[in-house]
Short mmCIF file of N, CA and C in Angstrom, two decimals:
data_model
loop_
_atom_site.label_atom_id
_atom_site.label_comp_id
_atom_site.label_asym_id
_atom_site.label_seq_id
_atom_site.Cartn_x
_atom_site.Cartn_y
_atom_site.Cartn_z
N UNK A 1 -195.33 34.63 -159.04
CA UNK A 1 -194.74 35.90 -159.87
C UNK A 1 -195.60 37.05 -159.29
N UNK A 2 -196.84 36.94 -159.17
CA UNK A 2 -197.65 38.04 -158.89
C UNK A 2 -197.09 38.45 -157.38
N UNK A 3 -197.21 37.64 -156.71
CA UNK A 3 -196.58 38.05 -155.09
C UNK A 3 -195.26 39.10 -155.35
N UNK A 4 -194.31 38.44 -155.97
CA UNK A 4 -193.02 39.21 -156.15
C UNK A 4 -193.47 40.58 -156.49
N UNK A 5 -194.18 40.77 -157.38
CA UNK A 5 -194.33 41.98 -158.10
C UNK A 5 -195.11 42.86 -156.99
N UNK A 6 -196.02 42.58 -156.27
CA UNK A 6 -196.79 42.90 -155.43
C UNK A 6 -195.96 43.41 -154.19
N UNK A 7 -195.10 42.60 -153.89
CA UNK A 7 -193.92 43.14 -152.81
C UNK A 7 -193.10 44.13 -153.25
N UNK A 8 -192.60 43.98 -154.66
CA UNK A 8 -191.94 45.11 -155.10
C UNK A 8 -192.67 46.60 -155.15
N UNK A 9 -193.98 46.49 -155.54
CA UNK A 9 -194.63 47.58 -155.68
C UNK A 9 -195.08 48.11 -154.18
N UNK A 10 -195.00 47.22 -153.17
CA UNK A 10 -195.33 47.63 -151.83
C UNK A 10 -194.12 48.44 -151.33
N UNK A 11 -192.83 47.89 -151.57
CA UNK A 11 -191.71 48.26 -151.03
C UNK A 11 -191.39 49.68 -151.60
N UNK A 12 -191.53 49.90 -152.88
CA UNK A 12 -191.46 51.10 -153.63
C UNK A 12 -192.35 52.13 -153.15
N UNK A 13 -193.72 51.98 -152.86
CA UNK A 13 -194.37 52.81 -152.32
C UNK A 13 -194.15 53.37 -150.94
N UNK A 14 -193.77 52.37 -150.24
CA UNK A 14 -193.24 52.69 -148.66
C UNK A 14 -191.98 53.62 -148.93
N UNK A 15 -191.01 53.38 -149.79
CA UNK A 15 -190.02 54.23 -149.68
C UNK A 15 -190.26 55.48 -150.25
N UNK A 16 -191.19 55.71 -151.11
CA UNK A 16 -191.55 56.87 -151.73
C UNK A 16 -192.21 57.64 -150.66
N UNK A 17 -192.98 57.06 -149.74
CA UNK A 17 -193.64 57.70 -148.65
C UNK A 17 -192.58 58.23 -147.78
N UNK A 18 -191.55 57.30 -147.59
CA UNK A 18 -190.46 57.93 -146.37
C UNK A 18 -189.87 59.30 -147.02
N UNK A 19 -189.60 59.31 -148.13
CA UNK A 19 -189.08 60.67 -148.97
C UNK A 19 -189.96 61.62 -149.04
N UNK A 20 -191.42 61.41 -149.12
CA UNK A 20 -192.24 62.67 -148.93
C UNK A 20 -192.23 63.20 -147.71
N UNK A 21 -192.18 62.22 -146.63
CA UNK A 21 -192.36 62.77 -145.25
C UNK A 21 -190.98 63.47 -144.87
N UNK A 22 -189.94 63.11 -145.45
CA UNK A 22 -188.68 63.86 -144.98
C UNK A 22 -188.75 65.33 -145.85
N UNK A 23 -189.49 65.36 -146.96
CA UNK A 23 -189.45 66.75 -147.56
C UNK A 23 -189.97 67.78 -146.72
N UNK A 24 -190.76 67.43 -145.73
CA UNK A 24 -191.68 68.28 -144.89
C UNK A 24 -190.89 68.55 -143.49
N UNK A 25 -189.80 67.86 -143.42
CA UNK A 25 -189.06 67.91 -142.01
C UNK A 25 -188.05 69.07 -142.13
N UNK A 26 -187.62 69.46 -141.02
CA UNK A 26 -186.64 70.42 -140.83
C UNK A 26 -185.35 69.89 -141.37
N UNK A 27 -184.44 70.62 -141.89
CA UNK A 27 -183.01 70.03 -142.46
C UNK A 27 -182.14 70.05 -141.36
N UNK A 28 -181.24 69.20 -141.19
CA UNK A 28 -180.19 68.96 -140.38
C UNK A 28 -179.28 70.19 -140.80
N UNK A 29 -178.39 70.72 -139.97
CA UNK A 29 -177.51 71.76 -140.32
C UNK A 29 -176.40 71.26 -141.15
N UNK A 30 -175.77 70.07 -140.85
CA UNK A 30 -174.79 69.38 -141.70
C UNK A 30 -174.49 68.17 -141.12
N UNK A 31 -173.94 67.08 -142.13
CA UNK A 31 -173.74 66.06 -142.01
C UNK A 31 -172.25 65.63 -142.34
N UNK A 32 -171.57 64.81 -141.49
CA UNK A 32 -170.18 64.41 -141.97
C UNK A 32 -170.19 63.00 -141.92
N UNK A 33 -169.80 62.45 -143.08
CA UNK A 33 -169.75 60.97 -143.16
C UNK A 33 -168.28 60.45 -143.20
N UNK A 34 -167.92 59.42 -142.33
CA UNK A 34 -166.48 59.12 -142.30
C UNK A 34 -166.45 57.65 -142.35
N UNK A 35 -165.95 57.31 -143.56
CA UNK A 35 -165.69 55.75 -144.12
C UNK A 35 -164.73 55.64 -144.98
N UNK A 36 -163.84 54.80 -144.87
CA UNK A 36 -162.72 54.23 -145.52
C UNK A 36 -163.27 53.94 -147.04
N UNK A 37 -164.32 53.63 -147.43
CA UNK A 37 -164.87 52.83 -148.64
C UNK A 37 -165.53 53.92 -149.29
N UNK A 38 -164.85 54.57 -150.47
CA UNK A 38 -165.48 55.81 -151.19
C UNK A 38 -166.80 55.36 -151.74
N UNK A 39 -167.17 54.15 -151.95
CA UNK A 39 -168.37 53.81 -152.55
C UNK A 39 -169.61 53.78 -151.48
N UNK A 40 -169.20 53.28 -150.18
CA UNK A 40 -170.00 53.56 -149.23
C UNK A 40 -170.49 55.10 -148.96
N UNK A 41 -169.33 56.10 -148.84
CA UNK A 41 -169.50 57.30 -148.82
C UNK A 41 -170.56 58.16 -149.92
N UNK A 42 -170.20 57.46 -151.13
CA UNK A 42 -171.11 58.01 -152.33
C UNK A 42 -172.57 57.51 -152.18
N UNK A 43 -172.86 56.17 -151.86
CA UNK A 43 -174.15 55.74 -151.56
C UNK A 43 -174.74 56.39 -150.46
N UNK A 44 -174.12 56.71 -149.63
CA UNK A 44 -174.88 57.17 -148.37
C UNK A 44 -175.22 58.80 -148.64
N UNK A 45 -174.25 59.52 -149.25
CA UNK A 45 -174.51 60.79 -149.73
C UNK A 45 -175.67 60.76 -150.82
N UNK A 46 -175.94 59.96 -151.56
CA UNK A 46 -176.99 59.91 -152.47
C UNK A 46 -178.21 59.58 -151.79
N UNK A 47 -178.33 58.99 -150.72
CA UNK A 47 -179.49 58.50 -149.99
C UNK A 47 -179.82 59.70 -149.05
N UNK A 48 -178.84 60.42 -148.49
CA UNK A 48 -179.20 61.59 -147.75
C UNK A 48 -179.63 62.66 -148.44
N UNK A 49 -179.08 62.91 -149.80
CA UNK A 49 -179.59 63.90 -150.79
C UNK A 49 -180.82 63.62 -151.18
N UNK A 50 -181.16 62.41 -151.48
CA UNK A 50 -182.30 61.99 -151.93
C UNK A 50 -183.47 62.12 -151.13
N UNK A 51 -183.26 61.99 -149.65
CA UNK A 51 -184.17 62.04 -148.52
C UNK A 51 -184.28 63.67 -148.11
N UNK A 52 -183.52 64.46 -148.78
CA UNK A 52 -183.44 66.08 -148.44
C UNK A 52 -183.35 65.96 -146.98
N UNK A 53 -182.29 65.62 -146.44
CA UNK A 53 -182.13 65.66 -145.08
C UNK A 53 -181.31 67.17 -144.47
N UNK A 54 -180.43 67.31 -145.53
CA UNK A 54 -179.70 68.35 -145.40
C UNK A 54 -179.06 69.11 -146.60
N UNK A 55 -178.60 70.23 -146.40
CA UNK A 55 -177.88 70.84 -147.70
C UNK A 55 -176.45 70.69 -147.58
N UNK A 56 -175.77 70.45 -146.70
CA UNK A 56 -174.39 70.29 -146.48
C UNK A 56 -173.91 68.72 -145.95
N UNK A 57 -173.44 67.93 -146.68
CA UNK A 57 -172.80 66.67 -146.47
C UNK A 57 -171.33 66.78 -147.01
N UNK A 58 -170.43 66.29 -145.85
CA UNK A 58 -169.04 66.15 -146.26
C UNK A 58 -168.51 64.85 -146.04
N UNK A 59 -167.50 64.54 -146.77
CA UNK A 59 -167.19 63.12 -146.42
C UNK A 59 -165.73 62.97 -146.22
N UNK A 60 -165.23 62.05 -145.34
CA UNK A 60 -163.87 62.16 -144.96
C UNK A 60 -163.57 60.31 -145.23
N UNK A 61 -162.28 60.00 -145.43
CA UNK A 61 -162.00 58.61 -145.72
C UNK A 61 -161.45 57.89 -144.47
N UNK A 62 -161.12 58.72 -143.23
CA UNK A 62 -160.34 58.10 -142.18
C UNK A 62 -160.84 59.18 -141.13
N UNK A 63 -160.45 58.83 -139.93
CA UNK A 63 -160.68 59.66 -138.66
C UNK A 63 -159.89 60.95 -138.59
N UNK A 64 -158.60 60.63 -139.15
CA UNK A 64 -157.53 61.85 -139.22
C UNK A 64 -158.10 62.94 -140.14
N UNK A 65 -158.45 62.52 -141.21
CA UNK A 65 -158.72 63.62 -142.24
C UNK A 65 -160.32 64.17 -141.75
N UNK A 66 -161.08 63.47 -140.85
CA UNK A 66 -162.32 64.15 -140.26
C UNK A 66 -161.70 65.16 -139.19
N UNK A 67 -160.81 64.90 -138.58
CA UNK A 67 -160.46 65.93 -137.47
C UNK A 67 -159.84 66.97 -138.02
N UNK A 68 -159.23 66.70 -139.36
CA UNK A 68 -158.49 67.97 -139.86
C UNK A 68 -159.81 68.83 -140.50
N UNK A 69 -160.64 68.07 -140.78
CA UNK A 69 -161.98 68.88 -141.49
C UNK A 69 -162.57 69.73 -140.47
N UNK A 70 -162.86 69.03 -139.35
CA UNK A 70 -163.51 69.72 -138.07
C UNK A 70 -162.60 70.85 -137.67
N UNK A 71 -161.36 70.84 -137.78
CA UNK A 71 -160.38 71.83 -137.29
C UNK A 71 -160.60 72.97 -138.28
N UNK A 72 -160.63 72.67 -139.57
CA UNK A 72 -160.85 73.76 -140.60
C UNK A 72 -162.09 74.48 -140.24
N UNK A 73 -163.11 73.67 -140.16
CA UNK A 73 -164.61 74.29 -139.82
C UNK A 73 -164.46 75.13 -138.75
N UNK A 74 -163.95 74.72 -137.64
CA UNK A 74 -163.87 75.45 -136.56
C UNK A 74 -163.32 76.64 -136.55
N UNK A 75 -161.99 76.61 -137.18
CA UNK A 75 -161.15 78.03 -137.61
C UNK A 75 -161.95 79.07 -138.34
N UNK A 76 -162.82 78.53 -139.04
CA UNK A 76 -163.78 79.34 -140.06
C UNK A 76 -165.21 79.34 -139.59
N UNK A 77 -165.53 79.27 -138.52
CA UNK A 77 -166.74 79.22 -137.83
C UNK A 77 -167.54 80.47 -137.96
N UNK A 78 -168.68 80.30 -138.64
CA UNK A 78 -169.68 81.36 -139.01
C UNK A 78 -169.37 81.90 -140.52
N UNK A 79 -168.19 81.55 -141.01
CA UNK A 79 -168.17 82.00 -142.57
C UNK A 79 -168.89 81.07 -143.49
N UNK A 80 -169.24 81.66 -144.51
CA UNK A 80 -169.92 81.17 -145.49
C UNK A 80 -169.65 79.54 -145.74
N UNK A 81 -170.23 78.59 -145.90
CA UNK A 81 -169.83 77.44 -146.11
C UNK A 81 -169.29 76.47 -145.09
N UNK A 82 -169.10 76.91 -143.95
CA UNK A 82 -168.26 76.32 -142.85
C UNK A 82 -169.43 76.29 -141.78
N UNK A 83 -169.77 75.08 -141.77
CA UNK A 83 -170.69 74.64 -140.79
C UNK A 83 -170.48 73.23 -140.05
N UNK A 84 -170.31 73.27 -138.55
CA UNK A 84 -170.05 72.32 -137.88
C UNK A 84 -170.98 71.19 -137.86
N UNK A 85 -170.69 69.97 -138.37
CA UNK A 85 -171.73 69.14 -138.30
C UNK A 85 -172.51 68.70 -137.23
N UNK A 86 -174.01 68.78 -137.55
CA UNK A 86 -174.92 68.29 -136.33
C UNK A 86 -174.86 66.84 -136.27
N UNK A 87 -174.49 66.17 -137.28
CA UNK A 87 -174.39 64.52 -137.30
C UNK A 87 -173.06 64.07 -138.01
N UNK A 88 -172.58 63.20 -137.22
CA UNK A 88 -171.30 62.60 -137.67
C UNK A 88 -171.57 61.04 -137.71
N UNK A 89 -171.50 60.42 -138.95
CA UNK A 89 -171.74 58.88 -139.06
C UNK A 89 -170.35 58.54 -139.33
N UNK A 90 -169.91 57.48 -138.30
CA UNK A 90 -168.46 57.32 -138.28
C UNK A 90 -168.25 55.59 -138.49
N UNK A 91 -167.65 55.24 -139.20
CA UNK A 91 -167.38 54.01 -139.35
C UNK A 91 -166.26 53.49 -138.37
N UNK A 92 -166.52 52.40 -137.75
CA UNK A 92 -165.53 51.88 -136.67
C UNK A 92 -164.17 51.56 -137.07
N UNK A 93 -163.95 50.72 -138.13
CA UNK A 93 -162.89 50.27 -138.46
C UNK A 93 -162.42 50.81 -139.66
N UNK A 94 -161.46 51.74 -139.64
CA UNK A 94 -160.79 52.31 -140.72
C UNK A 94 -159.24 52.31 -140.69
N UNK A 95 -158.42 52.59 -141.73
CA UNK A 95 -157.12 52.67 -141.94
C UNK A 95 -156.66 54.08 -141.38
N UNK A 96 -155.56 54.39 -141.01
CA UNK A 96 -154.84 55.64 -140.66
C UNK A 96 -155.31 56.09 -139.28
N UNK A 97 -156.77 56.22 -139.05
CA UNK A 97 -157.30 56.63 -137.83
C UNK A 97 -158.53 55.85 -137.66
N UNK A 98 -158.89 54.75 -136.90
CA UNK A 98 -160.16 54.29 -136.79
C UNK A 98 -161.40 55.02 -136.02
N UNK A 99 -162.30 54.57 -135.77
CA UNK A 99 -163.41 55.29 -135.11
C UNK A 99 -163.41 55.47 -133.78
N UNK A 100 -162.71 54.42 -132.89
CA UNK A 100 -162.56 54.38 -131.64
C UNK A 100 -161.39 55.54 -131.29
N UNK A 101 -160.32 55.70 -132.07
CA UNK A 101 -159.35 56.71 -131.72
C UNK A 101 -159.83 58.27 -132.28
N UNK A 102 -160.48 58.02 -133.25
CA UNK A 102 -161.26 59.38 -133.51
C UNK A 102 -162.16 60.02 -132.26
N UNK A 103 -162.84 59.11 -131.92
CA UNK A 103 -163.84 59.47 -130.71
C UNK A 103 -163.05 60.15 -129.58
N UNK A 104 -161.85 59.29 -129.44
CA UNK A 104 -161.26 59.77 -128.20
C UNK A 104 -160.53 61.16 -128.29
N UNK A 105 -159.97 61.30 -129.45
CA UNK A 105 -159.42 62.81 -129.90
C UNK A 105 -160.47 63.90 -129.90
N UNK A 106 -161.65 63.37 -130.65
CA UNK A 106 -162.90 64.33 -130.67
C UNK A 106 -163.30 64.90 -129.39
N UNK A 107 -163.52 63.93 -128.43
CA UNK A 107 -163.90 64.25 -127.08
C UNK A 107 -162.92 65.07 -126.44
N UNK A 108 -161.76 65.02 -126.63
CA UNK A 108 -160.65 65.94 -126.01
C UNK A 108 -160.68 67.29 -126.57
N UNK A 109 -161.05 67.45 -127.96
CA UNK A 109 -160.81 68.42 -128.54
C UNK A 109 -162.36 69.40 -128.58
N UNK A 110 -163.42 68.68 -128.58
CA UNK A 110 -164.78 69.41 -128.66
C UNK A 110 -165.61 68.76 -127.60
N UNK A 111 -165.15 69.04 -126.26
CA UNK A 111 -166.18 68.61 -125.14
C UNK A 111 -167.42 69.24 -125.17
N UNK A 112 -167.51 70.49 -125.66
CA UNK A 112 -168.54 71.49 -125.56
C UNK A 112 -169.62 71.02 -126.81
N UNK A 113 -169.14 70.34 -127.65
CA UNK A 113 -170.12 69.85 -128.86
C UNK A 113 -171.22 68.63 -128.48
N UNK A 114 -170.95 67.95 -127.31
CA UNK A 114 -171.66 66.79 -127.10
C UNK A 114 -173.14 67.04 -127.16
N UNK A 115 -173.87 67.97 -126.62
CA UNK A 115 -175.11 68.34 -126.81
C UNK A 115 -175.55 68.88 -128.26
N UNK A 116 -174.91 69.16 -129.00
CA UNK A 116 -175.36 69.69 -130.36
C UNK A 116 -174.64 68.88 -131.41
N UNK A 117 -174.07 67.91 -131.31
CA UNK A 117 -173.37 67.00 -132.52
C UNK A 117 -173.79 65.56 -132.07
N UNK A 118 -174.53 64.97 -132.79
CA UNK A 118 -174.84 63.36 -132.49
C UNK A 118 -173.80 62.77 -133.36
N UNK A 119 -173.14 61.49 -132.64
CA UNK A 119 -172.10 60.80 -133.03
C UNK A 119 -172.69 59.51 -133.28
N UNK A 120 -173.12 58.93 -134.41
CA UNK A 120 -173.65 57.55 -134.85
C UNK A 120 -172.33 56.76 -135.37
N UNK A 121 -171.93 55.61 -134.61
CA UNK A 121 -171.07 54.78 -134.97
C UNK A 121 -171.90 53.86 -136.05
N UNK A 122 -171.22 53.39 -137.03
CA UNK A 122 -171.75 52.55 -137.92
C UNK A 122 -170.65 51.30 -138.39
N UNK A 123 -170.95 50.25 -138.61
CA UNK A 123 -170.09 49.12 -138.60
C UNK A 123 -170.81 47.87 -139.40
N UNK A 124 -170.06 46.96 -140.25
CA UNK A 124 -170.70 45.74 -140.86
C UNK A 124 -170.44 44.90 -139.86
N UNK A 125 -169.52 44.82 -138.87
CA UNK A 125 -169.37 43.68 -138.06
C UNK A 125 -168.70 44.05 -136.78
N UNK A 126 -169.50 44.63 -135.99
CA UNK A 126 -169.03 45.06 -134.44
C UNK A 126 -169.78 44.01 -133.57
N UNK A 127 -168.83 43.37 -132.51
CA UNK A 127 -169.58 42.72 -131.72
C UNK A 127 -170.12 43.62 -130.55
N UNK A 128 -170.81 42.94 -129.55
CA UNK A 128 -171.51 43.75 -128.56
C UNK A 128 -170.48 44.33 -127.75
N UNK A 129 -169.21 43.77 -127.21
CA UNK A 129 -168.37 44.68 -126.57
C UNK A 129 -167.85 46.00 -127.49
N UNK A 130 -167.64 45.95 -128.58
CA UNK A 130 -167.24 47.19 -129.38
C UNK A 130 -168.45 48.11 -129.17
N UNK A 131 -169.50 47.77 -129.23
CA UNK A 131 -170.81 48.77 -129.18
C UNK A 131 -171.11 49.33 -127.94
N UNK A 132 -170.85 48.36 -126.73
CA UNK A 132 -170.90 48.93 -125.61
C UNK A 132 -169.78 49.89 -125.34
N UNK A 133 -168.76 49.60 -125.76
CA UNK A 133 -167.40 50.42 -125.48
C UNK A 133 -167.60 51.93 -126.20
N UNK A 134 -168.17 51.96 -127.37
CA UNK A 134 -168.21 53.00 -128.02
C UNK A 134 -169.37 53.83 -127.51
N UNK A 135 -170.59 53.28 -126.96
CA UNK A 135 -171.71 53.97 -126.45
C UNK A 135 -171.52 54.53 -124.91
N UNK A 136 -170.99 53.40 -124.26
CA UNK A 136 -170.76 53.75 -122.80
C UNK A 136 -169.53 54.67 -122.42
N UNK A 137 -168.50 54.12 -123.18
CA UNK A 137 -167.33 54.72 -122.56
C UNK A 137 -166.65 55.82 -123.27
N UNK A 138 -167.00 56.00 -124.51
CA UNK A 138 -166.43 56.98 -125.47
C UNK A 138 -167.55 57.98 -125.96
N UNK A 139 -168.77 57.94 -125.66
CA UNK A 139 -169.78 58.78 -125.95
C UNK A 139 -170.43 58.84 -127.17
N UNK A 140 -170.28 57.72 -127.87
CA UNK A 140 -171.27 58.04 -129.19
C UNK A 140 -172.59 57.91 -128.76
N UNK A 141 -173.52 58.36 -129.53
CA UNK A 141 -174.89 58.46 -129.14
C UNK A 141 -175.75 57.37 -129.70
N UNK A 142 -175.40 56.77 -130.79
CA UNK A 142 -176.03 55.74 -131.56
C UNK A 142 -175.00 54.58 -132.11
N UNK A 143 -175.40 53.39 -132.20
CA UNK A 143 -174.42 52.53 -133.15
C UNK A 143 -175.34 51.76 -133.81
N UNK A 144 -175.19 51.67 -135.18
CA UNK A 144 -176.05 51.00 -136.29
C UNK A 144 -175.30 50.03 -137.17
N UNK A 145 -175.84 49.25 -137.77
CA UNK A 145 -175.25 48.30 -138.67
C UNK A 145 -175.25 48.93 -140.07
N UNK A 146 -174.36 48.39 -140.81
CA UNK A 146 -174.11 48.84 -142.22
C UNK A 146 -175.30 47.82 -143.10
N UNK A 147 -175.89 48.37 -143.91
CA UNK A 147 -175.75 49.66 -144.75
C UNK A 147 -176.67 50.63 -144.11
N UNK A 148 -176.20 51.62 -144.45
CA UNK A 148 -177.29 52.81 -144.00
C UNK A 148 -178.46 52.73 -145.07
N UNK A 149 -179.59 52.81 -144.43
CA UNK A 149 -180.85 52.81 -145.06
C UNK A 149 -181.68 54.18 -144.63
N UNK A 150 -182.79 54.19 -145.39
CA UNK A 150 -183.80 55.37 -145.21
C UNK A 150 -184.45 54.96 -143.64
N UNK A 151 -184.83 53.89 -143.36
CA UNK A 151 -185.36 53.83 -142.11
C UNK A 151 -184.35 54.01 -140.91
N UNK A 152 -183.10 53.74 -141.10
CA UNK A 152 -182.14 53.92 -140.19
C UNK A 152 -182.04 55.50 -140.06
N UNK A 153 -181.87 56.11 -141.25
CA UNK A 153 -181.79 57.50 -141.19
C UNK A 153 -183.03 58.28 -140.57
N UNK A 154 -184.07 57.68 -140.74
CA UNK A 154 -185.44 58.07 -139.98
C UNK A 154 -185.15 57.97 -138.64
N UNK A 155 -184.79 56.87 -138.26
CA UNK A 155 -184.70 56.61 -136.72
C UNK A 155 -183.53 57.70 -136.18
N UNK A 156 -182.55 57.87 -136.80
CA UNK A 156 -181.33 59.10 -136.42
C UNK A 156 -181.88 60.43 -136.35
N UNK A 157 -182.65 60.70 -137.47
CA UNK A 157 -183.37 61.89 -137.33
C UNK A 157 -184.43 62.13 -136.11
N UNK A 158 -185.09 61.20 -135.96
CA UNK A 158 -185.85 61.19 -134.49
C UNK A 158 -185.24 61.52 -133.44
N UNK A 159 -183.90 60.85 -133.31
CA UNK A 159 -183.17 61.13 -132.13
C UNK A 159 -182.66 62.57 -132.29
N UNK A 160 -182.20 63.05 -133.18
CA UNK A 160 -181.82 64.39 -133.30
C UNK A 160 -183.07 65.49 -132.85
N UNK A 161 -184.15 65.25 -133.15
CA UNK A 161 -185.12 66.03 -132.64
C UNK A 161 -185.13 66.59 -131.39
N UNK A 162 -184.47 65.97 -130.61
CA UNK A 162 -184.04 66.50 -128.94
C UNK A 162 -182.83 67.19 -128.86
N UNK A 163 -182.27 67.36 -129.96
CA UNK A 163 -180.94 68.19 -129.93
C UNK A 163 -181.15 69.40 -130.80
N UNK A 164 -180.17 70.36 -130.72
CA UNK A 164 -180.19 71.55 -131.33
C UNK A 164 -179.37 71.36 -132.91
N UNK A 165 -180.10 70.65 -133.46
CA UNK A 165 -179.12 70.25 -134.95
C UNK A 165 -179.92 70.59 -136.21
N UNK A 166 -180.78 71.60 -136.19
CA UNK A 166 -181.53 71.72 -137.56
C UNK A 166 -181.09 73.32 -137.87
N UNK A 167 -181.36 73.63 -139.19
CA UNK A 167 -181.35 74.65 -139.77
C UNK A 167 -182.24 75.59 -139.24
N UNK A 168 -181.97 76.91 -138.79
CA UNK A 168 -183.08 77.76 -138.26
C UNK A 168 -183.83 78.57 -139.16
#
């Protein structure tokens, strides 16, 4: 029993350390979460807000609504509250429009955004062929497994350091 309590205390201390490290970091301009599971979107938003990674998180339930959101942001670019996302976390398998179809259309509509927006694919059950296809053929920058965690977000943040993705 003592071992279990020690492990819980250790894990909590490590998680608290991750949060305090994130508080001193520069904030990401904007994050777009695209997942058909509203509970997943809610939990991911809570985690992003807890880590204070950005002041702007938007969620969409499928690729089509994400493209519509990006079109709206582009139409109002520079106006208050309209910030093109620096990070898009995109589920692979969704109804209406899946992650693959979104990526194809995104690449056609926003080819100039490849250096300033990181696209991270996320899936609970993608095989290696799916991962290779998204990364090599369709231009996704990263592919991670579900669930999204503080460690994964920290790893994504470290990749963003080489891109123009932060609030100035």
